[in-house]
């Protein structure tokens, strides 16, 4: 007999597992179908994020940061290491343990909340039937189906993956030795994070970026500062570089590319292709369902993640919007709660973005260029970490926080950060903005001393020309 559920979720990444847990909390009989297999061939929950994305990359970023800190700045801070050396196998084992802990954690949460975990590949059929293959093969039915199949790396004809020398981000999280020379196609978020990991561990890193501008998604002033600091760290970022061909030869990769200086070739030991990700819809649904995709291949949804089919929803990377775990999780919660009759919504204007490099880059809200483009005028306040006592004590006094406030209403429109622990600091900005804070609200809030968060306070004061710990040009009294 076909098992019948209230809710079936296809995909157990952050969007899918969150939707499943919240649906079960709300009393729905819920199953989650997922086909992820880890390197040992075992089924694992958590999708890209926990197995091959956010979590393993952050484990390597943290470990490589510690290593580089000890090597490059230990002595200056009074820490002498006799014969400091890298044990890459141990670093990878730590990362694998973190991944195993967090993925097992989701299995525990499924159990605790009564979510049925079905291993295998799910395919949506008409009338909300879901065919399962490749694991616990069979069929199930649901009142509501939530598609959360995530995304996969974009491949390039000019640099086809071979899993050894020319690799995607997943393989680049598991190199068994530090490449002497590493090439990365794409100086976007993955390129910068993974480029940083391997640079810190000793590789020469060359990033080939097709666009002329660096990090166009970030505020321009932040992007300029980031490019300066990354270049100083030895990341060789070449902009306007169009890769023509990559050939594996004698255990190395010859990459031929064209930029404004003409055609050039570089030899690297490994080449990471990190040029974006595409929605994972292959085999996800039968054509007879009539499920609509948008022009970019994402499952078409409205602002509440409803597809064109009754009782079928889609969340996370497989739908429009930034490909970020927290965006998918909020969508998962929204859909589950709307099934229970609640009016939950996601505020897509307030999705925080973070790049976990050193310095960290983070933002929430609009960039200055976007506001200008929209003809909206704003007042700007900038405060440098060089004037923040805690950042100085940490030996991390570079970068700044920039606040954009509406010139007429004083409403905070965007907060942009580059510097230490900005991934954490951006939460305060997101909280303020989600409460509709004015810049004055931040000015009137007391921040503990000495903390990095004081830089947020001072940036708000700077909007009004009142920063205390940084000399701004004098204003005349009116
Ligand atoms: P996914 O996590 O991709 O999960 C989808 C799941 O569905 C997978 O398990 C897949 O195997 C399964 N699946 C697909 N099709 C089927 C099917 N037909 N049947 C059954 N199962 C199926 N985001 C951040 O917010 N912060 C970060 O720091 C961050 N770092 C990243 C680092 C890297 C290297 C990468 C690659 C990504 C990173 N991301 C980060 C992005 C983040 O991983 C994604 O936004 C997030 O995983 C999307 O979640 P999802 O649930 O939509 O899909
Ligand atoms: P991305 O969109 O961040 O960067 C891709 C870069 O590759 C862009 O700069 C693009 O101009 C460039 N590019 C595209 N085609 C090219 C070509 N042929 N040659 C050279 N350069 C080319 O994508 P990504 O870095 O692959 O990451 C994928 C997604 O994963 C991102 O959208 C991001 O949302 C998510 N992610 C998030 C985090 C985080 O939140 N910290 C970390 C990693 C990944």
XYZ file of C-alpha atoms and ligand atoms in Angstrom:
575
model
C 0.000 0.000 0.000
C 1.247 3.487 -0.848
C 2.154 5.369 2.335
C 0.346 8.697 2.618
C 1.808 11.782 4.325
C 0.550 15.281 4.995
C 3.866 16.715 3.827
C 6.647 15.200 1.722
C 9.838 17.188 1.276
C 12.243 16.271 -1.539
C 15.757 17.228 -0.461
C 17.259 17.397 3.028
C 19.568 20.393 2.680
C 18.983 23.388 4.988
C 15.839 24.421 3.113
C 14.333 20.926 3.043
C 15.271 19.663 6.513
C 14.084 22.920 8.091
C 10.755 22.698 6.247
C 10.374 19.072 7.361
C 11.192 19.750 11.012
C 8.892 22.776 11.203
C 6.055 20.890 9.454
C 6.409 18.012 11.932
C 6.482 20.481 14.858
C 3.177 21.843 13.562
C 1.616 18.385 13.683
C 1.868 17.291 10.041
C 2.789 13.689 9.263
C 6.019 14.448 7.411
C 8.591 12.561 5.338
C 11.812 13.872 3.814
C 13.367 12.104 0.819
C 17.051 12.659 0.143
C 19.665 11.023 -2.080
C 22.925 12.433 -0.632
C 25.700 9.881 -0.106
C 28.906 10.807 1.685
C 32.388 9.698 0.583
C 31.934 6.421 2.497
C 28.740 5.750 0.508
C 26.452 6.278 3.499
C 23.248 8.313 3.318
C 23.698 11.667 5.080
C 21.289 14.503 5.792
C 22.122 18.198 5.448
C 22.599 18.501 1.673
C 25.319 20.616 0.135
C 25.532 22.985 3.075
C 26.415 20.464 5.772
C 28.255 17.917 3.638
C 30.098 19.914 0.995
C 29.476 23.621 1.496
C 29.010 25.979 4.430
C 30.188 23.679 7.205
C 33.293 21.937 5.782
C 34.465 25.185 4.170
C 34.154 27.020 7.482
C 36.013 24.218 9.291
C 38.916 24.621 6.848
C 38.738 28.420 6.959
C 38.954 28.362 10.771
C 41.824 25.838 10.872
C 43.819 27.498 8.101
C 43.318 30.871 9.797
C 44.767 29.494 13.044
C 47.740 28.085 11.173
C 48.428 31.325 9.283
C 47.982 33.357 12.475
C 50.486 31.213 14.348
C 52.950 31.223 11.443
C 52.704 34.862 10.378
C 51.780 36.735 13.562
C 52.585 34.437 16.492
C 56.048 35.837 17.208
C 54.808 39.425 17.179
C 52.198 38.454 19.780
C 54.763 36.687 21.955
C 54.023 33.144 20.800
C 57.005 31.216 19.546
C 56.375 27.834 17.942
C 59.385 25.596 17.596
C 58.986 23.835 14.273
C 55.371 24.758 13.564
C 54.149 22.485 10.801
C 50.991 21.598 8.958
C 49.310 18.219 9.376
C 46.817 18.445 6.526
C 45.442 14.955 7.175
C 44.563 15.940 10.759
C 43.012 19.202 9.551
C 40.859 17.241 7.087
C 39.961 14.694 9.784
C 38.753 17.544 12.016
C 36.640 18.889 9.142
C 35.197 15.421 8.459
C 34.337 14.964 12.139
C 32.527 18.317 12.198
C 30.561 17.304 9.095
C 29.702 13.911 10.533
C 28.562 15.482 13.844
C 26.290 18.050 12.209
C 24.753 15.640 9.706
C 24.085 13.085 12.456
C 22.593 15.986 14.407
C 19.926 16.435 11.720
C 19.109 12.711 11.890
C 18.617 13.116 15.650
C 16.369 16.132 15.080
C 14.307 14.166 12.538
C 13.841 11.398 15.090
C 12.980 13.808 17.908
C 10.396 15.597 15.766
C 8.960 12.485 14.141
C 10.099 13.212 10.573
C 10.401 10.035 8.474
C 13.729 10.007 6.608
C 13.487 8.207 3.274
C 16.752 7.595 1.424
C 16.666 7.653 -2.364
C 15.827 9.916 -5.238
C 12.380 11.482 -5.274
C 10.438 12.345 -8.434
C 7.200 14.297 -8.382
C 4.392 12.628 -10.331
C 0.903 13.996 -11.036
C -1.532 14.169 -8.075
C 1.268 14.687 -5.550
C 2.590 11.165 -5.774
C 6.337 10.859 -5.264
C 8.244 8.013 -6.831
C 11.374 6.943 -4.974
C 14.300 5.257 -6.693
C 17.846 4.325 -5.831
C 17.355 3.809 -2.087
C 14.161 2.774 -0.345
C 12.521 2.412 -3.774
C 8.743 2.715 -3.971
C 6.076 5.375 -3.997
C 4.454 7.693 -1.501
C 1.657 10.245 -1.635
C 1.305 13.583 0.031
C -1.242 16.297 0.537
C 1.566 18.829 0.185
C 4.926 18.416 -1.543
C 7.871 20.741 -0.925
C 10.676 20.633 -3.503
C 14.070 21.440 -1.968
C 16.533 19.786 -4.324
C 19.168 22.514 -4.097
C 21.852 23.286 -6.647
C 24.973 21.877 -8.279
C 28.159 23.545 -9.580
C 28.109 25.073 -13.055
C 30.635 23.389 -15.338
C 32.636 25.035 -18.100
C 33.372 23.558 -21.516
C 36.740 25.318 -21.360
C 37.598 23.544 -18.084
C 35.730 20.222 -17.799
C 35.803 18.595 -14.344
C 37.930 15.451 -14.054
C 37.647 15.115 -10.262
C 41.437 15.139 -9.883
C 43.140 18.148 -11.453
C 40.128 20.190 -12.567
C 37.658 20.126 -9.724
C 34.546 21.674 -8.212
C 34.255 23.105 -4.704
C 33.421 19.735 -3.154
C 36.654 18.145 -4.356
C 38.579 21.291 -3.419
C 37.503 20.755 0.197
C 39.285 17.411 0.235
C 42.686 17.901 -1.429
C 45.152 15.524 0.185
C 48.106 17.808 -0.312
C 48.562 21.541 -0.600
C 48.906 22.419 -4.293
C 52.087 24.330 -5.005
C 50.192 26.449 -7.511
C 46.396 26.606 -7.455
C 44.223 28.126 -10.161
C 40.646 29.174 -9.502
C 38.201 30.162 -12.235
C 35.801 32.675 -10.712
C 36.692 35.225 -8.025
C 33.243 35.014 -6.447
C 32.366 33.792 -2.983
C 33.606 30.206 -3.328
C 36.730 31.282 -5.228
C 37.669 33.762 -2.510
C 36.903 31.458 0.432
C 38.632 28.370 -0.958
C 41.418 30.451 -2.503
C 42.015 31.864 0.997
C 42.124 28.412 2.611
C 44.786 27.111 0.232
C 46.741 30.386 0.194
C 46.970 30.306 4.000
C 48.204 26.721 3.817
C 50.998 27.763 1.470
C 49.726 27.535 -2.134
C 50.339 30.245 -4.707
C 46.803 31.153 -5.738
C 45.753 32.609 -9.078
C 42.116 33.651 -9.562
C 40.801 34.217 -13.076
C 37.648 36.326 -13.037
C 35.659 37.009 -16.204
C 34.157 40.299 -15.050
C 36.119 43.564 -15.207
C 34.874 44.613 -11.774
C 35.708 42.844 -8.519
C 32.829 41.583 -6.324
C 30.101 43.618 -7.994
C 27.511 42.231 -5.537
C 29.190 44.100 -2.667
C 29.198 47.812 -1.930
C 31.858 49.386 -4.171
C 33.911 50.806 -1.310
C 33.951 47.415 0.428
C 34.934 45.670 -2.818
C 37.843 48.111 -3.332
C 39.126 47.517 0.207
C 38.724 43.749 -0.173
C 40.677 43.665 -3.429
C 43.479 45.668 -1.800
C 43.674 43.356 1.213
C 43.362 40.084 -0.708
C 46.061 41.189 -3.143
C 48.322 42.062 -0.194
C 47.793 38.515 1.116
C 49.106 37.146 -2.158
C 45.867 36.213 -3.905
C 46.707 36.933 -7.538
C 43.326 38.158 -8.834
C 43.169 38.773 -12.570
C 40.033 40.556 -13.728
C 38.513 40.498 -17.206
C 40.046 37.051 -17.776
C 38.166 34.748 -20.169
C 39.288 31.133 -19.972
C 39.659 29.597 -23.429
C 40.986 26.132 -22.686
C 42.361 23.968 -19.877
C 44.469 20.891 -20.605
C 45.769 18.329 -18.129
C 49.354 17.554 -19.081
C 52.116 15.824 -17.106
C 50.199 16.012 -13.837
C 49.486 19.730 -14.164
C 46.866 21.924 -15.812
C 47.681 24.397 -18.565
C 45.046 27.156 -18.539
C 44.847 29.379 -21.577
C 42.920 32.595 -21.104
C 42.446 35.980 -22.674
C 42.418 39.342 -20.979
C 43.070 42.922 -22.085
C 46.749 42.062 -22.596
C 45.892 39.308 -25.072
C 46.174 35.531 -24.761
C 48.174 33.991 -21.916
C 48.830 30.560 -20.464
C 49.409 29.607 -16.826
C 50.401 26.231 -15.414
C 48.772 25.194 -12.139
C 48.776 21.958 -10.131
C 45.039 22.041 -9.546
C 42.246 24.094 -11.000
C 39.027 24.845 -9.106
C 36.059 25.898 -11.218
C 33.818 28.143 -9.104
C 31.660 30.063 -11.567
C 28.308 29.738 -9.846
C 25.731 27.040 -9.206
C 22.627 25.969 -11.081
C 19.269 24.726 -9.765
C 19.049 20.971 -9.430
C 15.909 19.994 -11.333
C 17.226 17.011 -13.322
C 14.752 14.142 -12.909
C 12.940 16.019 -10.120
C 9.496 15.887 -11.693
C 7.613 14.122 -14.464
C 6.750 16.296 -17.460
C 3.044 15.359 -17.054
C 2.950 17.298 -13.773
C 3.225 20.520 -15.784
C 5.573 22.068 -13.187
C 6.770 25.414 -14.455
C 10.435 26.445 -14.475
C 11.499 30.048 -14.966
C 13.727 31.262 -17.793
C 16.886 30.448 -15.804
C 15.766 26.898 -14.971
C 14.702 27.577 -11.365
C 11.370 26.189 -10.195
C 8.966 29.083 -10.691
C 7.482 30.285 -7.385
C 5.684 33.339 -6.005
C 6.781 35.273 -2.920
C 5.348 32.524 -0.700
C 7.213 29.760 -2.562
C 4.051 28.406 -4.213
C 4.677 26.749 -7.579
C 2.109 26.757 -10.380
C 0.774 23.377 -9.112
C -1.732 23.179 -6.275
C -0.156 22.093 -2.960
C 3.358 21.980 -4.441
C 5.959 24.385 -3.062
C 9.662 24.904 -3.685
C 12.323 26.415 -1.424
C 16.071 27.065 -1.231
C 18.618 27.075 -4.045
C 16.180 25.505 -6.514
C 14.171 28.765 -6.563
C 15.026 32.401 -7.319
C 16.940 34.579 -4.873
C 20.387 34.315 -3.314
C 21.770 30.785 -2.988
C 22.253 30.980 0.761
C 21.447 28.410 3.416
C 19.685 30.860 5.756
C 17.472 32.145 2.936
C 16.416 28.551 2.210
C 15.814 27.812 5.894
C 13.529 30.840 6.267
C 11.624 29.749 3.165
C 11.249 26.249 4.621
C 9.779 27.669 7.833
C 7.514 30.019 5.875
C 6.023 27.241 3.751
C 5.449 24.894 6.711
C 3.794 27.673 8.713
C 1.591 28.764 5.816
C 0.421 25.147 5.479
C -0.706 25.488 9.086
C -2.656 28.624 8.220
C -0.160 31.167 9.526
C 0.703 34.335 7.585
C 4.490 33.920 7.785
C 6.548 35.745 5.133
C 10.227 36.107 4.236
C 11.670 39.615 3.953
C 13.862 39.210 0.868
C 15.236 42.741 1.322
C 16.959 41.701 4.527
C 18.922 38.568 3.628
C 22.384 38.991 5.184
C 25.381 38.055 3.021
C 28.754 36.995 4.386
C 32.070 36.110 2.777
C 34.179 34.255 5.353
C 37.580 35.490 4.215
C 40.068 37.452 6.289
C 38.908 40.146 6.635
C 35.329 38.939 6.677
C 32.909 40.777 4.436
C 29.228 41.113 5.292
C 26.253 43.209 4.403
C 22.528 43.555 4.743
C 20.221 45.813 2.760
C 21.065 47.986 -0.217
C 24.478 49.009 -1.518
C 25.244 52.696 -2.081
C 25.412 52.101 -5.849
C 21.979 50.416 -5.841
C 20.423 53.311 -3.919
C 22.022 55.837 -6.294
C 20.807 53.835 -9.268
C 17.272 53.917 -7.852
C 17.568 57.692 -7.388
C 17.297 57.418 -3.590
C 19.530 59.743 -1.604
C 21.211 58.606 1.541
C 23.598 59.813 4.213
C 26.708 57.735 4.825
C 28.704 57.027 7.959
C 31.965 55.096 7.954
C 33.993 53.983 10.945
C 37.380 52.234 10.584
C 38.363 49.276 12.775
C 41.773 50.984 13.087
C 40.050 53.268 15.617
C 38.414 50.439 17.570
C 40.271 49.350 20.707
C 39.105 45.741 20.637
C 40.123 45.280 17.002
C 43.553 46.698 17.851
C 43.872 44.332 20.823
C 43.012 41.455 18.508
C 45.633 42.527 15.973
C 42.836 42.845 13.415
C 42.426 46.583 13.093
C 41.691 46.856 9.399
C 38.523 47.397 7.428
C 35.484 49.444 8.365
C 31.721 49.558 8.845
C 29.608 51.712 6.581
C 25.992 52.643 7.241
C 23.614 54.080 4.683
C 20.621 55.973 6.074
C 17.787 57.457 4.054
C 18.436 61.194 3.670
C 14.805 62.086 4.365
C 13.509 59.506 6.874
C 16.814 58.439 8.517
C 15.708 54.787 8.043
C 18.751 52.470 7.795
C 18.881 51.181 4.215
C 22.118 49.214 4.221
C 25.001 48.220 6.478
C 28.281 47.061 4.913
C 31.137 45.600 6.883
C 34.679 44.475 6.207
C 36.867 43.447 9.102
C 37.097 41.073 12.064
C 34.043 38.960 12.968
C 31.809 40.867 10.566
C 29.848 37.628 10.025
C 28.634 38.041 13.605
C 28.373 41.843 13.636
C 26.013 41.891 10.654
C 23.345 40.222 12.827
C 22.947 43.399 14.902
C 22.439 45.394 11.723
C 19.908 42.871 10.375
C 18.028 42.943 13.676
C 17.900 46.744 13.701
C 16.746 46.855 10.094
C 14.115 44.175 10.598
C 12.632 46.383 13.338
C 12.680 49.284 10.867
C 15.371 51.146 12.821
C 16.378 54.686 12.028
C 20.060 55.538 12.154
C 19.287 57.533 15.284
C 17.970 54.354 16.950
C 21.448 52.837 16.576
C 23.060 56.093 17.732
C 20.938 55.987 20.905
C 21.745 52.332 21.681
C 24.462 51.564 24.232
C 27.149 49.091 23.082
C 29.547 47.339 25.476
C 33.157 48.491 25.608
C 35.572 47.270 24.371
C 33.795 45.382 21.597
C 33.893 45.295 17.834
C 30.215 46.211 17.871
C 31.178 49.711 19.002
C 32.300 50.238 15.406
C 28.665 49.821 14.359
C 27.638 52.427 16.919
C 30.367 54.792 15.770
C 29.416 54.317 12.101
C 25.873 55.386 13.021
C 27.298 58.383 14.911
C 29.428 59.153 11.850
C 26.298 59.413 9.690
C 25.402 62.422 11.834
C 29.000 63.688 11.991
C 29.221 62.736 15.687
C 31.755 59.885 15.770
C 33.736 60.121 18.996
C 36.776 57.988 18.298
C 37.467 59.117 14.756
C 38.077 62.679 13.595
C 35.633 63.624 10.864
C 35.722 66.908 8.960
C 34.271 69.638 11.214
C 30.708 70.787 10.464
C 29.688 74.366 11.123
C 26.771 74.902 13.511
C 23.584 76.054 11.890
P 21.101 21.679 -0.875
O 21.863 21.990 0.346
O 21.830 21.624 -2.163
O 20.384 20.281 -0.601
C 19.602 19.651 -1.553
C 19.511 18.185 -1.177
O 18.559 17.558 -2.016
C 20.812 17.427 -1.395
O 21.027 16.538 -0.340
C 20.558 16.654 -2.684
O 21.337 15.471 -2.780
C 19.084 16.341 -2.523
N 18.361 16.079 -3.754
C 18.401 16.742 -4.929
N 17.533 16.224 -5.805
C 16.927 15.198 -5.168
C 15.921 14.274 -5.539
N 15.355 14.306 -6.740
N 15.545 13.344 -4.638
C 16.103 13.291 -3.400
N 17.055 14.159 -2.996
C 17.443 15.093 -3.866
N 25.592 29.314 2.097
C 25.567 30.055 3.211
O 24.509 30.601 3.572
N 26.684 30.231 3.977
C 27.866 29.670 3.638
O 28.850 29.841 4.348
C 27.918 28.882 2.464
N 29.074 28.296 2.097
C 29.094 27.509 0.982
C 30.301 26.924 0.606
C 30.360 26.125 -0.514
C 31.678 25.475 -0.904
C 29.176 25.875 -1.263
C 29.201 24.965 -2.463
C 27.983 26.463 -0.907
C 27.930 27.288 0.217
N 26.756 27.929 0.602
C 26.736 28.715 1.715
C 25.509 27.763 -0.153
C 24.618 26.718 0.549
O 25.321 25.508 0.648
C 23.329 26.540 -0.219
O 22.684 27.785 -0.376
C 22.409 25.600 0.523
O 23.004 24.347 0.731
C 21.101 25.421 -0.242
O 20.259 24.605 0.508
P 19.142 23.723 -0.177
O 18.473 22.994 0.938
O 18.330 24.551 -1.074
O 19.907 22.689 -1.116
P 29.481 33.400 -7.390
O 28.335 33.832 -8.194
O 29.657 33.957 -6.027
O 30.842 33.688 -8.144
C 31.107 33.183 -9.429
C 32.139 34.078 -10.067
O 32.580 33.459 -11.237
C 31.575 35.448 -10.458
O 32.438 36.463 -10.006
C 31.500 35.375 -11.962
O 31.690 36.627 -12.584
C 32.648 34.440 -12.266
N 32.535 33.744 -13.547
C 31.433 33.233 -14.127
N 31.754 32.610 -15.283
C 33.092 32.730 -15.431
C 34.022 32.292 -16.404
N 33.639 31.588 -17.470
N 35.325 32.584 -16.223
C 35.745 33.293 -15.139
N 34.896 33.728 -14.192
C 33.592 33.449 -14.311
O 29.381 31.795 -7.362
P 30.241 30.734 -6.550
O 31.429 31.380 -5.943
O 30.407 29.579 -7.458
O 29.232 30.320 -5.416
C 27.951 29.758 -5.748
C 26.933 30.172 -4.749
O 27.162 29.549 -3.502
C 26.957 31.656 -4.504
O 25.901 32.246 -5.224
C 26.741 31.833 -3.054
O 25.441 32.310 -2.837
C 26.868 30.443 -2.453
N 27.972 30.461 -1.479
C 27.825 31.230 -0.372
C 28.842 31.319 0.530
C 28.669 32.187 1.746
O 27.542 32.539 2.046
N 29.727 32.548 2.441
C 30.026 30.633 0.332
C 30.155 29.866 -0.814
C 29.110 29.787 -1.714
